[in-house]
Amino acid sequence: MTQQVLVQATNLQRRFGANTVVNDLSITLHQGEVLGLLGPNGAGKSTTMQMLTGNLAPTQGKILIADIDLLDSPKEAKQHIGYLPENPPLYQDMTVYETLLYCAKLRGVARNKRKAQIDTAIQRCHLEDVRKRLIANLSKGYKQRVGIAQAILHEPSVIILDEPTSGLDPIQIKKIRILIRELGDDHSVILSTHRLPEVKMICDKVQIIDAGTTVFKDSLQALENNVSQVIVSFANKVSLDNIRALTEVEDVAQDDQSYILTAKSDLQALIDQLCQTSVEKGWKVAEISPLKKSLESIFLNLVHKDSGGN
Amino acid sequence: MTAMVTIATTELKRLFRSPLAWSILGIIQFILALIFFKLVDEFIYTIQPKAAGLDNAPGVTETLVVAVYLWAGMILLAVMPLLTMRSIAEERANKTFVLLRSSPLSTTDIVLGKFLALIGFILILVGMISLMPLSLALGTSLDFGHSLIAALGLFLLLSSFAAAGLFISAISPQPTIAALASFGFLFFLLVLYIAGKSQTEGSELFVYLSHFGHFLSFLKGIFDSADLIYYCLFIIGFLVLTIRKLDNERLG
């Protein structure tokens, strides 16, 4: 079953004067997916999200939200978007309930559905205790949750959250993660974060942005399965050339006493061959372990390399 | 349309949540009451005895009522910018403008909603100010037609302040700058009138361009459609500029 494409942003570019903040960035998101946007500070995550929500025009590029062009018909396209910016956009002099009611009216929620939808949002974001309190008197965590509540209030098909868990306590973080996971089942969610474990927990896809361009893009599933390297270390001395002679080995890197082997095609074939040869030639294998690429290592590798290179 | 009304009513409600609206209403009323008291005093003890023997002497409406509205117009020139700065510049500074921006609204809805909220406040303000001259009706006979036109003039003048202030609010990065720039602009138009009326080198054009000249003709009790059209053009012009400015921001 192919799911509907809800967000289709192609070749986005945004310049501020001579400064190109986002360059040639594309994002595709299907219904029911949660996309994690990762990147170091100043990578262009927030700018990208501002463009996706119609708050900032891209210098170049095209954005389709549920097949509606955001630049040509912003009013229709925005109907499908719920957005939590970096700072929750809340009026200090309104109460939580008034804020949500105002938002419901602005987003054209039908009069007879307003109350039910506000109640759902309040309950989902655990705001029952503060519904009559003024926003000005709420703590940062509560404000953040009201910000999330206004983003999901009108049941948009695309929910865009800029660092949704910032300022929350660990219990709330957990609850909000569960909420985002739930939302991801029937909506599409894009969230930016710099917490890697969060991405692992709730995202289906991850896109790493650095200096305004995509440096990595994959599904987390593929990331888990994509293991093509193995670390081997021996108790006796085995020369690099001996290992390079193995037919299943594509590449070898030496790291102190151990070797990192990259398989030509199949990792299992490489391991089989390695074991067999070891027995034949009397190599004493001390360790064989598949090298899983963690999100951390990918992130650090990509981002570090770039900033170190410049 | 409904979104526009929603924005207008919420903005007006929020305005009265803040102490700003109440202080403005209170302080304006207090200052004008003092001025009104002084004017009544002057009318009774100096103008009335002198006018008693004259033919076609200026009445209470012409001297007193009109003076109150003129003073109100002058004082509010400095006060309206404080209200308009909230509309867009302050929302930007507080990062709340995103809420309207990411909602399915056209820029026209947002700008007109905010303008209508200001109009609502202006109506309350003009209503409150009008109570003072109206109280004279208890003791003397007023020219109600003239008073009404003067009140309409004040309303149009303040609406033009609001439209210009809204535009300046949209182009200013900070609320204080918005307030200061609006005040500067409105004051400039007043200076334009004064310069136009200069004894040595007057200029009809300057007088025409200034919103004060048109206000004064309302105060004289003349309802000239040219003056009405001037204010309408002024207001529509600045509202269109505001919409264009905000649309340009979105389109880059």
mmCIF file of C-alpha atoms in Angstrom, chain A residues 6-7 49-55 63-66 68 70 73-84 107 150-161 188 190, chain B residues 99 101-104:
data_model
loop_
_atom_site.group_PDB
_atom_site.id
_atom_site.type_symbol
_atom_site.label_atom_id
_atom_site.label_comp_id
_atom_site.label_asym_id
_atom_site.label_seq_id
_atom_site.Cartn_x
_atom_site.Cartn_y
_atom_site.Cartn_z
ATOM 1 C CA LEU A 6 1.806 14.862 2.384
ATOM 2 C CA VAL A 7 4.888 17.022 2.282
ATOM 3 C CA MET A 49 10.496 24.572 9.210
ATOM 4 C CA GLN A 50 9.547 28.219 8.816
ATOM 5 C CA MET A 51 9.491 27.731 5.082
ATOM 6 C CA LEU A 52 7.442 24.539 5.322
ATOM 7 C CA THR A 53 4.825 26.345 7.406
ATOM 8 C CA GLY A 54 4.565 29.399 5.197
ATOM 9 C CA ASN A 55 6.164 31.775 7.651
ATOM 10 C CA ILE A 63 6.549 23.262 -1.400
ATOM 11 C CA LEU A 64 3.495 21.049 -1.730
ATOM 12 C CA ILE A 65 1.423 20.297 1.343
ATOM 13 C CA ALA A 66 -1.121 17.566 0.649
ATOM 14 C CA ILE A 68 -1.499 22.073 -2.530
ATOM 15 C CA LEU A 70 1.987 26.526 -0.266
ATOM 16 C CA SER A 73 -2.602 29.002 -2.217
ATOM 17 C CA PRO A 74 -1.288 29.515 1.296
ATOM 18 C CA LYS A 75 -4.719 29.665 2.875
ATOM 19 C CA GLU A 76 -5.747 26.199 1.690
ATOM 20 C CA ALA A 77 -2.346 24.636 2.336
ATOM 21 C CA LYS A 78 -2.079 26.021 5.862
ATOM 22 C CA GLN A 79 -5.342 24.305 6.736
ATOM 23 C CA HIS A 80 -3.316 21.083 6.742
ATOM 24 C CA ILE A 81 -0.459 22.335 8.902
ATOM 25 C CA GLY A 82 0.001 22.469 12.629
ATOM 26 C CA TYR A 83 3.149 24.253 13.689
ATOM 27 C CA LEU A 84 4.991 24.648 16.936
ATOM 28 C CA ARG A 107 -8.196 27.439 11.862
ATOM 29 C CA GLN A 150 -2.426 24.480 19.511
ATOM 30 C CA ALA A 151 -0.455 22.686 16.809
ATOM 31 C CA ILE A 152 -2.538 19.501 16.968
ATOM 32 C CA LEU A 153 -5.827 21.211 17.801
ATOM 33 C CA HIS A 154 -7.364 21.335 14.335
ATOM 34 C CA GLU A 155 -6.222 17.798 13.496
ATOM 35 C CA PRO A 156 -3.904 18.837 10.693
ATOM 36 C CA SER A 157 -2.476 16.149 8.461
ATOM 37 C CA VAL A 158 1.032 17.579 8.775
ATOM 38 C CA ILE A 159 2.398 18.488 12.177
ATOM 39 C CA ILE A 160 5.654 20.390 12.336
ATOM 40 C CA LEU A 161 7.326 20.653 15.715
ATOM 41 C CA SER A 188 2.721 13.095 9.318
ATOM 42 C CA ILE A 190 8.302 16.534 11.178
ATOM 43 C CA LEU B 99 0.343 32.056 15.350
ATOM 44 C CA ARG B 101 1.022 33.547 10.141
ATOM 45 C CA SER B 102 0.739 29.792 10.208
ATOM 46 C CA SER B 103 -3.033 29.767 10.494
ATOM 47 C CA PRO B 104 -5.071 29.525 7.315
#
